[in-house]
Coordinates of C-alpha atoms and ligand atoms in Angstrom, one line a residue:
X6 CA 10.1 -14.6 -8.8
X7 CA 7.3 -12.7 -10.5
X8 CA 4.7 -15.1 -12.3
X9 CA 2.5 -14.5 -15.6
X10 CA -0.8 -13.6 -14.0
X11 CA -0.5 -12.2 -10.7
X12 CA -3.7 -13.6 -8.8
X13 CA -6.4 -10.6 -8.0
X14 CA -7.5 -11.3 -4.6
X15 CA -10.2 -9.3 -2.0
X16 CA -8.9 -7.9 1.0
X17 CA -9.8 -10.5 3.5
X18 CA -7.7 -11.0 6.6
X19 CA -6.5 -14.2 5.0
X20 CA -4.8 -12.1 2.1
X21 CA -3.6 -9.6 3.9
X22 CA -2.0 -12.0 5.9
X23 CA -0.5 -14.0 2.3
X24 CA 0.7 -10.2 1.6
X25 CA 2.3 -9.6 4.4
X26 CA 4.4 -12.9 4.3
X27 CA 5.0 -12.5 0.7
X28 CA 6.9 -8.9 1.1
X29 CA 8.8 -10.3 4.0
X30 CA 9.9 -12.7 1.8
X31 CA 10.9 -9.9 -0.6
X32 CA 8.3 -10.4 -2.8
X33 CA 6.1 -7.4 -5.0
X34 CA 3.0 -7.1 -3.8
X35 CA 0.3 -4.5 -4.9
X36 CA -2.2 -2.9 -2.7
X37 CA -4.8 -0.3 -2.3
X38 CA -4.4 2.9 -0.3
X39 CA -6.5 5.7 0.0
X40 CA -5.0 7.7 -3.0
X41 CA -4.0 5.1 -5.3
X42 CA -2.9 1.4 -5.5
X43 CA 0.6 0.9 -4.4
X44 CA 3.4 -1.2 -5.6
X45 CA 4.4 -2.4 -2.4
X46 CA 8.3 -4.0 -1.3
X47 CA 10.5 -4.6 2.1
X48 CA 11.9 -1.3 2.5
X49 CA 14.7 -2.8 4.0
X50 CA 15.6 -5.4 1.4
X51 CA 18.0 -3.4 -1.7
X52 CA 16.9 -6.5 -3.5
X53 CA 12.7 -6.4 -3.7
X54 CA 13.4 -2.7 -3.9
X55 CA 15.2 -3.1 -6.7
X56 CA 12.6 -5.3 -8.3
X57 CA 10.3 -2.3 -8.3
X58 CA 12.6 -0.5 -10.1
X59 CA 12.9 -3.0 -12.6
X60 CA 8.5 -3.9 -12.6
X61 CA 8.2 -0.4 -13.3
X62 CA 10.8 0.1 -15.9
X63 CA 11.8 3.4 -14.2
X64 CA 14.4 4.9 -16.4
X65 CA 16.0 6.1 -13.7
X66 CA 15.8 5.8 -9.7
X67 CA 13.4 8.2 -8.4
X68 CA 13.1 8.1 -4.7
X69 CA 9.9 5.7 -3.1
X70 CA 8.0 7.0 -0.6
X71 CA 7.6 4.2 2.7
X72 CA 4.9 3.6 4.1
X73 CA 4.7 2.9 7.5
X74 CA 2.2 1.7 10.3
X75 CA 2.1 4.9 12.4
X76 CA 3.7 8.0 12.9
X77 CA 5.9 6.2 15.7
X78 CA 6.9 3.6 13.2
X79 CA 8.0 6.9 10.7
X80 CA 9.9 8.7 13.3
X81 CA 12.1 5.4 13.7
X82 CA 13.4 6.2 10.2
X83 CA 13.5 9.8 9.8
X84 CA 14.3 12.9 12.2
X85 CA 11.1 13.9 13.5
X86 CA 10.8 18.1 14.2
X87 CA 8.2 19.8 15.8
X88 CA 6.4 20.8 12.4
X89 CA 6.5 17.0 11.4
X90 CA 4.7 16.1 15.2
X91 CA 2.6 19.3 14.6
X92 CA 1.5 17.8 10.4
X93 CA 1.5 14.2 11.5
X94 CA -1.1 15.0 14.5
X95 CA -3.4 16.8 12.2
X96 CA -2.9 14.5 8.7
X97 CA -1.9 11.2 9.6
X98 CA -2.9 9.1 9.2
X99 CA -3.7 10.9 5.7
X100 CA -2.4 11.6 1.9
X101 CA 0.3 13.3 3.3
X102 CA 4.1 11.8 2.1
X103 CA 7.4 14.1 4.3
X104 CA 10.5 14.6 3.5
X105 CA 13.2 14.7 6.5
X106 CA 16.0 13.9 7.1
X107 CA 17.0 10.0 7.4
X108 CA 18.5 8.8 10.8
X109 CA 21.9 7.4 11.2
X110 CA 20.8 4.0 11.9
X111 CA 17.6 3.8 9.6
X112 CA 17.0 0.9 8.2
X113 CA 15.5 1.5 5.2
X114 CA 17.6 0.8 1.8
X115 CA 19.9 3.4 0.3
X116 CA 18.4 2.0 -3.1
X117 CA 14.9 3.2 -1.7
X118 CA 16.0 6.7 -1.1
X119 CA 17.8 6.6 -4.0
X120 CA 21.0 7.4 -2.1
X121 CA 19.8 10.7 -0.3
X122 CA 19.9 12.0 2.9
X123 CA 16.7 12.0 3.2
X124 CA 13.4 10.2 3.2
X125 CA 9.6 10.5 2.1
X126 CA 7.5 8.7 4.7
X127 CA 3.8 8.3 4.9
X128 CA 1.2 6.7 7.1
X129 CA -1.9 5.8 4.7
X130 CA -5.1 5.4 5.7
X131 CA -6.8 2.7 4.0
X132 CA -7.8 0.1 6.0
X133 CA -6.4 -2.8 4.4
X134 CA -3.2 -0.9 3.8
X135 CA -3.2 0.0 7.7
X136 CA -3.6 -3.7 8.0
X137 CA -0.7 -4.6 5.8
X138 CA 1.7 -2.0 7.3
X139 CA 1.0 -3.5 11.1
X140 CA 1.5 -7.4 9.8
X141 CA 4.2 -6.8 7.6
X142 CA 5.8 -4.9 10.4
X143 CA 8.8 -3.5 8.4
X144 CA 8.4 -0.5 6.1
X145 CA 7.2 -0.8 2.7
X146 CA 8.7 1.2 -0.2
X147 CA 5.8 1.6 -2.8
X148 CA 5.7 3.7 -5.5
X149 CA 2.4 3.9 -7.5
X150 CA 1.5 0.6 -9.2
X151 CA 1.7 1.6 -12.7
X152 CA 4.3 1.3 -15.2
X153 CA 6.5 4.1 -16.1
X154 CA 4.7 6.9 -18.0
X155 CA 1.3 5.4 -17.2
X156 CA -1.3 7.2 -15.1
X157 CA -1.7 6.1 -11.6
X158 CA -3.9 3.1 -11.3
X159 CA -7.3 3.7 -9.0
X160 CA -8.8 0.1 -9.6
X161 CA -6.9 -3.5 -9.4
X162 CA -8.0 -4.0 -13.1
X163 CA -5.9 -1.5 -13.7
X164 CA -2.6 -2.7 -12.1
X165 CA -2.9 -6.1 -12.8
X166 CA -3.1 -4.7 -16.5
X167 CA -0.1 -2.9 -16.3
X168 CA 1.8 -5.4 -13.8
X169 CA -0.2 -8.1 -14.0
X170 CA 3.1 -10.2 -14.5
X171 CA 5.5 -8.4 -12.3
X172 CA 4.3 -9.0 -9.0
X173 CA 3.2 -11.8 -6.8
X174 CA -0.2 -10.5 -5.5
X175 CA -2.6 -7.8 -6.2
X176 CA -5.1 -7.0 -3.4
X177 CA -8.2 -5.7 -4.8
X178 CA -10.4 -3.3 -2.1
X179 CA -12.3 -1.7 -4.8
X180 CA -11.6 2.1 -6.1
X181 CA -9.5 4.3 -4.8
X182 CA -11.2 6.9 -2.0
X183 CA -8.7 9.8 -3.2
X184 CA -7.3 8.5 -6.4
X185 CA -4.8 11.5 -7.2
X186 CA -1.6 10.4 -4.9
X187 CA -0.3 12.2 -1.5
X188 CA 0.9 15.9 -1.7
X189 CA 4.7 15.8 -0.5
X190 CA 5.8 18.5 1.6
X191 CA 9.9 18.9 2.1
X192 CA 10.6 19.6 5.7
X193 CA 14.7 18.8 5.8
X194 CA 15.0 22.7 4.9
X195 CA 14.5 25.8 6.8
X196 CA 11.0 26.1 5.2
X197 CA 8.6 23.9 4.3
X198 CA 8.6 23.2 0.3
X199 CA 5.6 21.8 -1.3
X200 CA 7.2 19.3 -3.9
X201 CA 4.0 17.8 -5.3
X202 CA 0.3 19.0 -4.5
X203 CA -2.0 16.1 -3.7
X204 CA -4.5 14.2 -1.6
X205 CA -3.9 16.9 1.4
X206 CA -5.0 20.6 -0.2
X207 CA -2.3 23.3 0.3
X208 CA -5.1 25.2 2.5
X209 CA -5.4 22.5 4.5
X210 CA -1.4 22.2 5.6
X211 CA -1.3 26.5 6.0
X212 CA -3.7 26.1 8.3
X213 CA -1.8 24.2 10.3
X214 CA 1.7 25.3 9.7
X215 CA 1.8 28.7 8.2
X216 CA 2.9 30.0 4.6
X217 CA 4.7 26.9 2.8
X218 CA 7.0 27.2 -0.1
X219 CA 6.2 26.1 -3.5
X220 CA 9.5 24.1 -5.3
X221 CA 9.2 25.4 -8.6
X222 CA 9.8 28.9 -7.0
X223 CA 13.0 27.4 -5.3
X224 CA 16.0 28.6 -7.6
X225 CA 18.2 26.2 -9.7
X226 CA 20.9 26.1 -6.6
X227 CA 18.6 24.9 -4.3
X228 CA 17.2 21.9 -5.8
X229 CA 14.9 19.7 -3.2
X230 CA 12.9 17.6 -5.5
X231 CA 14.8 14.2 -6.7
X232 CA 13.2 14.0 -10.0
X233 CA 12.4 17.9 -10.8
X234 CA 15.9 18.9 -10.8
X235 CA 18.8 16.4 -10.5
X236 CA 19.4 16.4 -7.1
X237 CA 21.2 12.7 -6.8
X238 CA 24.1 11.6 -5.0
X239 CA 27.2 11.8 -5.7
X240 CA 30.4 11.1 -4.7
X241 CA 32.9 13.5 -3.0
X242 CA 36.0 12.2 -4.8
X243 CA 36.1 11.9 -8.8
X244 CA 34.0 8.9 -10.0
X245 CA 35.2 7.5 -13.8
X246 CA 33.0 5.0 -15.9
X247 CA 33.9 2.5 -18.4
X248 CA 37.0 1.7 -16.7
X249 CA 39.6 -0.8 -17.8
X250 CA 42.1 -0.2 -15.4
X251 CA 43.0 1.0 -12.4
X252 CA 45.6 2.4 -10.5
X253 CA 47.3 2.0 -7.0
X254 CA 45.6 4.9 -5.3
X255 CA 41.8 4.1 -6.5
X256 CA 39.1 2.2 -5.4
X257 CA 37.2 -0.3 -7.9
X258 CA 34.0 -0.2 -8.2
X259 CA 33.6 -3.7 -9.9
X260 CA 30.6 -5.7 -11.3
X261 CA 31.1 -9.2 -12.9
X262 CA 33.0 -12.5 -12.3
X263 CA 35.9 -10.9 -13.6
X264 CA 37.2 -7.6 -11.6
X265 CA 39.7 -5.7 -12.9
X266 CA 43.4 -5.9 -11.1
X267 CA 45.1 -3.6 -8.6
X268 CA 43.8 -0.7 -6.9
X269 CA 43.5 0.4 -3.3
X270 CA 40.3 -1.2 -2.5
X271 CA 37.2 -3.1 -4.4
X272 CA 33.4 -3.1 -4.1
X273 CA 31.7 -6.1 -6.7
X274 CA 28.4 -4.7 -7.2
X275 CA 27.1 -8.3 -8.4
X276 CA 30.2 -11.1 -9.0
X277 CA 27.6 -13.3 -10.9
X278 CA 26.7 -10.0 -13.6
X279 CA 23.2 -9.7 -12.1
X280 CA 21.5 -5.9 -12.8
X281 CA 19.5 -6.4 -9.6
X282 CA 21.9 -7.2 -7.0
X283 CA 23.8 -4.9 -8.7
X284 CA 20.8 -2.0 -8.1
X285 CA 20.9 -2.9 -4.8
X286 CA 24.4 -2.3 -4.0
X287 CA 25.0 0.5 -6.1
X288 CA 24.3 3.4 -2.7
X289 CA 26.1 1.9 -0.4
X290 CA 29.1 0.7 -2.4
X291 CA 29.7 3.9 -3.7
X292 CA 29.1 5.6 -0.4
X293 CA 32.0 2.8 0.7
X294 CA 34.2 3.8 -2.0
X295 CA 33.7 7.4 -1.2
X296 CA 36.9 8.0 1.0
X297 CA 39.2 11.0 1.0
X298 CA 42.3 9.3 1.0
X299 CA 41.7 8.0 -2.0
X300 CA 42.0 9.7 -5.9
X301 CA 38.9 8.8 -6.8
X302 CA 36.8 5.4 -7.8
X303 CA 36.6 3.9 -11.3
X304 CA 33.5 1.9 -12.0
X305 CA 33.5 -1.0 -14.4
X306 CA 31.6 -0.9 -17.5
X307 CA 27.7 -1.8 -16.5
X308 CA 25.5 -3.5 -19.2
X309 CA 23.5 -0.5 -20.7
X310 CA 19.7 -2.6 -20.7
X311 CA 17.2 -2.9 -18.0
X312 CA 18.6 -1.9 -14.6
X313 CA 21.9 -1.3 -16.0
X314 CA 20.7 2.1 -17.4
X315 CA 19.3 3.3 -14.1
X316 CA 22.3 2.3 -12.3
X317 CA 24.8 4.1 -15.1
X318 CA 21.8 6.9 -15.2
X319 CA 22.7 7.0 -11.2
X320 CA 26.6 7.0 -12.1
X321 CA 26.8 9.8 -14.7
X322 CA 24.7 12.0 -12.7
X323 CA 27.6 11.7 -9.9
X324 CA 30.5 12.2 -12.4
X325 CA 32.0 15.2 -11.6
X326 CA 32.6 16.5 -15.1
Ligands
TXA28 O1 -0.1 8.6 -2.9 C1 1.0 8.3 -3.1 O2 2.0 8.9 -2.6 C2 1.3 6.9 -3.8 C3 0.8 5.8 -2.9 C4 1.1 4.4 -3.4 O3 1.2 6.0 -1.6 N1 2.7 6.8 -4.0 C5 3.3 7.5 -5.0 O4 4.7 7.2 -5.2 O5 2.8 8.4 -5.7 P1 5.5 7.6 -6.5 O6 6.8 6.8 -6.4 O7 4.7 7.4 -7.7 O8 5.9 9.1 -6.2 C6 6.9 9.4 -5.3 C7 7.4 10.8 -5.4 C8 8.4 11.0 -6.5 O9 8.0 12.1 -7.3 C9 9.7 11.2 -5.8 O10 10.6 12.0 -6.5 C10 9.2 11.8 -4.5 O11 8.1 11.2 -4.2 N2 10.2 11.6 -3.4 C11 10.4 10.4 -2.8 N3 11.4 10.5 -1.9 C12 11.8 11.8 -1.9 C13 12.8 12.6 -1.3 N4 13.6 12.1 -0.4 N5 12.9 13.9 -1.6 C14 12.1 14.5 -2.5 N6 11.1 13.8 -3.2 C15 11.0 12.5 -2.9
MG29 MG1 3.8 7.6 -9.6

């Protein structure tokens, strides 16, 4: 659980070490990197991820970037081409977040990647991040540690102002070397689309790969950027919300001690009610529930506070009306 005063400690060994046992416990943990302080969770736990959904009071569920060790550790996660080698040799470790595709067996949460098929990874360079990555050895989601529509924090003053009481640990390693976050270059498409310029200059990445693409020239029916245009997932069958029945040829896409009766087949996003199990779920229930031979999936009514407006955010945006 998340205490009133997160402590503030330096980056010694010892607290990198308290860190890294603290996110496998799934546990928020904030740390420095190289561009600017992250707030760090198990990649692989729907739960903790959630909880960064919910510290940052996201109003919806962007995608995270995860941060990995090295560029072995990434290509675990994510198909790997020969531009990613070709970028990763030259900028990694570096301010320099891709986009590829996600492997069948990745590991990382469907919550993280906010339900695409693909991934943003990044190997930072700071030190005591390298440090955490290697000892927490499992990939850490970590959007900036700021709270939604606040400025990226450089300084640990900073985010323990902003999430001072949302995490369990802030690592403080002094400012920020690049301070403006990673640029993040899509590479699951033909050509390489520049989503967001940043700590790597465009220059820098033509140099090494050749003319790039620039998203906002992308047209509204190619949309790449979660976040820019409302590229989300969504289901192949109809999806109905607000449901208060259901019929023989559906599946339920429950939430709460009491699911509704009948149907072909049920997910319970959370049996107790709660918004963050619920967050967690949401992906790979409704990838579950996603089957042809059935007429579609109706989806309980989901509290609209906290999480519960990113997860019905999440739902309307895969209505098919
Ligand atoms: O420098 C940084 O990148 C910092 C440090 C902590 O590493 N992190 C950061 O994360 O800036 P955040 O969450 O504030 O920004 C992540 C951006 C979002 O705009 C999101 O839409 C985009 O990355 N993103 C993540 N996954 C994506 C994906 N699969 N496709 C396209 N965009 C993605
Ligand atoms: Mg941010």
């Amino acid at each position: 659980m998340a205490q009133p005063n997160a402590p503030v400690k330096p980056a010694t060994p010892d607290t990198i070490s308290e860190a890294a046992r603290l996110l496998r416990a799934g546990r928020l943990v904030a740390f420095p990197t190289e561009t600017v302080y992250g707030l760090g969770a198990d990649a692989t736990n729907g739960e903790a991820v959630a909880a960064i959904f919910a510290a940052k009071n996201r109003p919806d569920f962007n995608p995270l970037i995860i941060h990995v060790a090295d560029a072995e550790a990434a290509a675990a996660l994510v198909e790997f081409d020969d531009r990613a080698h070709l970028l990763a040799d030259n900028f990694w470790p570096g301010a320099l977040t891709l986009v590829l595709p996600r492997k069948a067996d990745c590991s990382v949460s469907l919550l993280a990647g906010a339900g695409l098929d693909t991934l943003a990874v990044r190997v930072p360079a700071h030190p005591t991040a390298s440090a955490l990555m290697a000892e927490a050895n499992t990939p850490i989601a970590a959007p900036s540690a700021n709270r939604s529509g606040e400025v990226s924090p450089t300084i640990a003053a900073h985010v323990a102002q902003s999430l001072g009481d949302a995490v369990s640990l802030i690592i403080d390693d002094g400012p920020c070397a690049i301070g403006v976050e990673s640029t993040i270059l899509d590479l699951s498409g033909p050509s390489p689309a520049l989503l967001r310029p940043g700590g790597v200059t465009e220059d820098d990445i033509v140099a090494v790969l050749g003319p790039i693409e620039h998203a906002s020239a992308k047209t509204i029916d190619a949309p790449r950027a979660p976040g820019m245009l409302s590229q989300h997932y969504a289901t192949h069958i109809p999806l109905r919300m607000m449901a208060t029945k259901v019929s023989k040829n559906e599946g339920l896409l429950a939430f709460g001690p009491a699911p509704l009766e009948g149907g072909a087949m049920m997910k319970n996003l959370s049996p107790t009610g709660d918004l963050a199990e619920a967050a967690a779920n949401l992906f790979a229930m409704m990838r579950a529930l996603d089957r042809p031979e059935l007429d579609g999936i109706v989806v309980m009514a989901i509290p609209e506070i906290g999480l519960g407006m990113a997860i019905n955010d999440r739902l309307r945006r895969a209505t098919h009306d």
